[in-house]
CSV table of C-alpha atoms in Angstrom, one decimal:
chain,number,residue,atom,x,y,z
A,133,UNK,CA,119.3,-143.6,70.0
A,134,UNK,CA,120.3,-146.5,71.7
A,135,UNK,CA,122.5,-145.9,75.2
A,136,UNK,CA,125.1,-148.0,76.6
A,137,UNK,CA,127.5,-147.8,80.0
A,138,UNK,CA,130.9,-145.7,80.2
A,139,UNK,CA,132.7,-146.3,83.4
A,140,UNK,CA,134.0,-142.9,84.6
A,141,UNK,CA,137.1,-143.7,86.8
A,142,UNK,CA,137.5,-141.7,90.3
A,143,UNK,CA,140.2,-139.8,88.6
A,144,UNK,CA,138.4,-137.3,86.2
A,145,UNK,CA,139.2,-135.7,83.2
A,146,UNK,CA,138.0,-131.9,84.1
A,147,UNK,CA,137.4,-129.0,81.8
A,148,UNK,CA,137.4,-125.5,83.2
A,149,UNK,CA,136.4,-122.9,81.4
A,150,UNK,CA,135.1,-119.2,81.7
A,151,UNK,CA,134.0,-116.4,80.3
A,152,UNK,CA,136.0,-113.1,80.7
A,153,UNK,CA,133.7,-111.7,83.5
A,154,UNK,CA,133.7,-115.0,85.3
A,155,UNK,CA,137.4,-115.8,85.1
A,156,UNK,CA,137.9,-114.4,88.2
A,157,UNK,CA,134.8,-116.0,90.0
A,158,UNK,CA,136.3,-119.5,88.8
A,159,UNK,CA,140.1,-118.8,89.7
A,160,UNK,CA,138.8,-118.1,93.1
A,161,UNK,CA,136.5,-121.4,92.9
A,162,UNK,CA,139.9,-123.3,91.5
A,163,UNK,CA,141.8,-122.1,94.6
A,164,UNK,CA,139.4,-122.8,97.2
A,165,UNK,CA,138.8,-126.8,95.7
A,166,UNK,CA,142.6,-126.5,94.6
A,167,UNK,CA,143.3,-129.7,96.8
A,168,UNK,CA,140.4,-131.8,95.5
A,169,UNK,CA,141.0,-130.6,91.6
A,170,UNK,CA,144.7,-131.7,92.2
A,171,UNK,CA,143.8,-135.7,92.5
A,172,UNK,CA,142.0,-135.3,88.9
A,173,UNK,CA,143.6,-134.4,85.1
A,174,UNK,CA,142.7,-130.8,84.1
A,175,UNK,CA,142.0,-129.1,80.9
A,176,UNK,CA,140.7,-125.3,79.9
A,177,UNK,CA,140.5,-123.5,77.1
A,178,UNK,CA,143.4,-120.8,76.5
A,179,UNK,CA,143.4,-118.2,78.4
A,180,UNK,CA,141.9,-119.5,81.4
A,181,UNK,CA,144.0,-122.4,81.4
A,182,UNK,CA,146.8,-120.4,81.5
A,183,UNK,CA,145.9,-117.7,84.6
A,184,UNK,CA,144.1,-120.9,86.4
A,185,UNK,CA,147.9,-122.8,86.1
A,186,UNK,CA,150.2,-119.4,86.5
A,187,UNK,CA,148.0,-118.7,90.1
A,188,UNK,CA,147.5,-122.0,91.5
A,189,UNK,CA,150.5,-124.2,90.3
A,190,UNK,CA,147.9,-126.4,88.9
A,191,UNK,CA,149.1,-128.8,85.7
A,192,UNK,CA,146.4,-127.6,83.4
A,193,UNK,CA,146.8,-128.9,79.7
A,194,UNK,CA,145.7,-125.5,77.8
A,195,UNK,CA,143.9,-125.6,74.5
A,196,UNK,CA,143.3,-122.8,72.4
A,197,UNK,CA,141.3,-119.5,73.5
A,198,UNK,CA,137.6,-120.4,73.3
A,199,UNK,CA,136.8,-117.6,70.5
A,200,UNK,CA,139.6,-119.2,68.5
A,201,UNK,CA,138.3,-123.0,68.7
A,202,UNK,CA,139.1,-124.0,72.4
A,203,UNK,CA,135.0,-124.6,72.9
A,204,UNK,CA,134.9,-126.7,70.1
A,205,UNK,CA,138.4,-128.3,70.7
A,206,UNK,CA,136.3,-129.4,74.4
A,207,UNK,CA,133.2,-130.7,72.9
A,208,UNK,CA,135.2,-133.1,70.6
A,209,UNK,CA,137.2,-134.1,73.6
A,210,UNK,CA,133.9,-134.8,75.0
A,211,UNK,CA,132.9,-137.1,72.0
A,212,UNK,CA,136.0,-139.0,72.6
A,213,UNK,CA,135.2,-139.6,76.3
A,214,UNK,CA,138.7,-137.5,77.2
A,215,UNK,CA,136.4,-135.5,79.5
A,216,UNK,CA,133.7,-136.5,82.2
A,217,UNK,CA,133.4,-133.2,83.8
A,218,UNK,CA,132.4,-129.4,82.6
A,219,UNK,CA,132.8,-126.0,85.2
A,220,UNK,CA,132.0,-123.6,82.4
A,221,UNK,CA,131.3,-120.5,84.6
A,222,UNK,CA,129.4,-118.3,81.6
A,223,UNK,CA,128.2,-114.6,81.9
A,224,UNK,CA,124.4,-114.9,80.6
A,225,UNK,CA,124.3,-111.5,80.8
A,226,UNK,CA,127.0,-110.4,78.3
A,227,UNK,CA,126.4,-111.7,74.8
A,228,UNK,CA,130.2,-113.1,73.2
A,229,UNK,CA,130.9,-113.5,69.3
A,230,UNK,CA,131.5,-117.4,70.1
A,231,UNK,CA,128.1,-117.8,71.5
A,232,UNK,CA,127.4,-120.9,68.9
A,233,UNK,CA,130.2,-122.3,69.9
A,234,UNK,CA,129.3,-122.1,73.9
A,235,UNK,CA,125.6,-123.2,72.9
A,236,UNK,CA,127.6,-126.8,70.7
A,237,UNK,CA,129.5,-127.0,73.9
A,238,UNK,CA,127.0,-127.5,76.3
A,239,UNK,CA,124.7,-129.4,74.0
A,240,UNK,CA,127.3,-132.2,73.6
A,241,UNK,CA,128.1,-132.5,77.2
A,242,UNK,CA,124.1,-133.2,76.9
A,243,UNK,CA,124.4,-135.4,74.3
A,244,UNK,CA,127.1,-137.5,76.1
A,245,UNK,CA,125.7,-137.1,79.7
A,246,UNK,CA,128.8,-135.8,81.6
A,247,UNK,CA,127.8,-133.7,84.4
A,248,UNK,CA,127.9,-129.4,83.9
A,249,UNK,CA,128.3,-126.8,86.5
A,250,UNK,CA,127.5,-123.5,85.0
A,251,UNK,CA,128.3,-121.3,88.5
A,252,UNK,CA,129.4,-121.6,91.6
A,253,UNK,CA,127.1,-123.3,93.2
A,254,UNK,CA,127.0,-125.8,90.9
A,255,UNK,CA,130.4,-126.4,91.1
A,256,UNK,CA,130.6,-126.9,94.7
A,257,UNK,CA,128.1,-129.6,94.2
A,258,UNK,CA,129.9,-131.3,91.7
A,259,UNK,CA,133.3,-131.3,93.4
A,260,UNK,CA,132.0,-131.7,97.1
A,261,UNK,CA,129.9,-134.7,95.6
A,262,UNK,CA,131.7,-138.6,96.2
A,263,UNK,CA,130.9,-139.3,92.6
A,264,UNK,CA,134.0,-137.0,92.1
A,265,UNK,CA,136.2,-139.7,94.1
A,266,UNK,CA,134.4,-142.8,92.7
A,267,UNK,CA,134.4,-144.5,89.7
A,268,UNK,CA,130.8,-144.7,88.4
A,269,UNK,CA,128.9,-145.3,85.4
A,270,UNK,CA,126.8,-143.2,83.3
A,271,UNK,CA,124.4,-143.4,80.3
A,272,UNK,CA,125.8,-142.4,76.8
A,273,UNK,CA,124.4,-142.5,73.2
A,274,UNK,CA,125.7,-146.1,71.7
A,275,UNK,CA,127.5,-144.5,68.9
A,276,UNK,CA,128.8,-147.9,67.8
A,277,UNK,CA,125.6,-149.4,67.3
A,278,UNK,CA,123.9,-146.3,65.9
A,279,UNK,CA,126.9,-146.3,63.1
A,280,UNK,CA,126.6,-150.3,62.4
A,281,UNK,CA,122.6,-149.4,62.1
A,282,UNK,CA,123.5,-146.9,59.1
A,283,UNK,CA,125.9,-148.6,57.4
């Protein structure tokens, strides 16, 4: 497929989103880069939205739990360029009954090219990075031409 240039603006649409054994882990994570993540728009599945928002005071726009859709809920909000970020701290040792839904989610932020942390360290790449504060562009598939293509 074809590419063509998004602009990401230094104001980022972030999703946060963990697994129950790593909610913790990224709660801390949020705290500790509470100040940076305050400058950009946030969004997490459910329940993590919620204890991420109750702790740090945070405006988090909640979607639904990830096991009921919230995963899923992302990756279309991914299609729709409403997110250019992903923290997705996962437990790759526990197996969950939404694992297709964690595997679509991180293949579409593939597909679209918006940049994933999967851990802590990852993360404190992404948010330390001055990509977070600049507007930049990236590479995505040309959806628009791929559609006029087929029709």
């Amino acid at each position: 497929m074809k590419s063509t240039t998004r602009t990401v603006s230094p104001h980022k649409q972030v999703a946060l989103v963990a697994h129950d054994h790593c909610k913790s882990e990224l709660l801390r994570w949020v705290k500790e880069h509470r100040d940076a993540l305050a400058h950009h728009q946030l969004f997490a599945t459910g329940t993590t939205g919620n204890i991420l928002s109750r702790e740090t005071g945070l405006s988090i726009t909640s979607l639904m739990s990830g096991p009921m859709g919230g995963d899923q809920q992302l990756g279309a909000m991914i299609c729709e360029k409403k997110i250019d970020v992903l923290v997705f701290f996962w437990d790759p040792l526990s197996a969950v009954p939404h694992d297709p839904d964690v595997k679509a989610l991180l293949r579409i932020a593939a597909v679209w090219n918006i940049p994933v942390a999967i851990n802590r360290a990852s993360a404190n790449y992404l948010i330390t990075s001055p990509m977070m504060t600049h507007e930049i562009d990236i590479e995505v598939p040309d959806y628009d031409k791929y559609l006029s293509e087929r029709l």
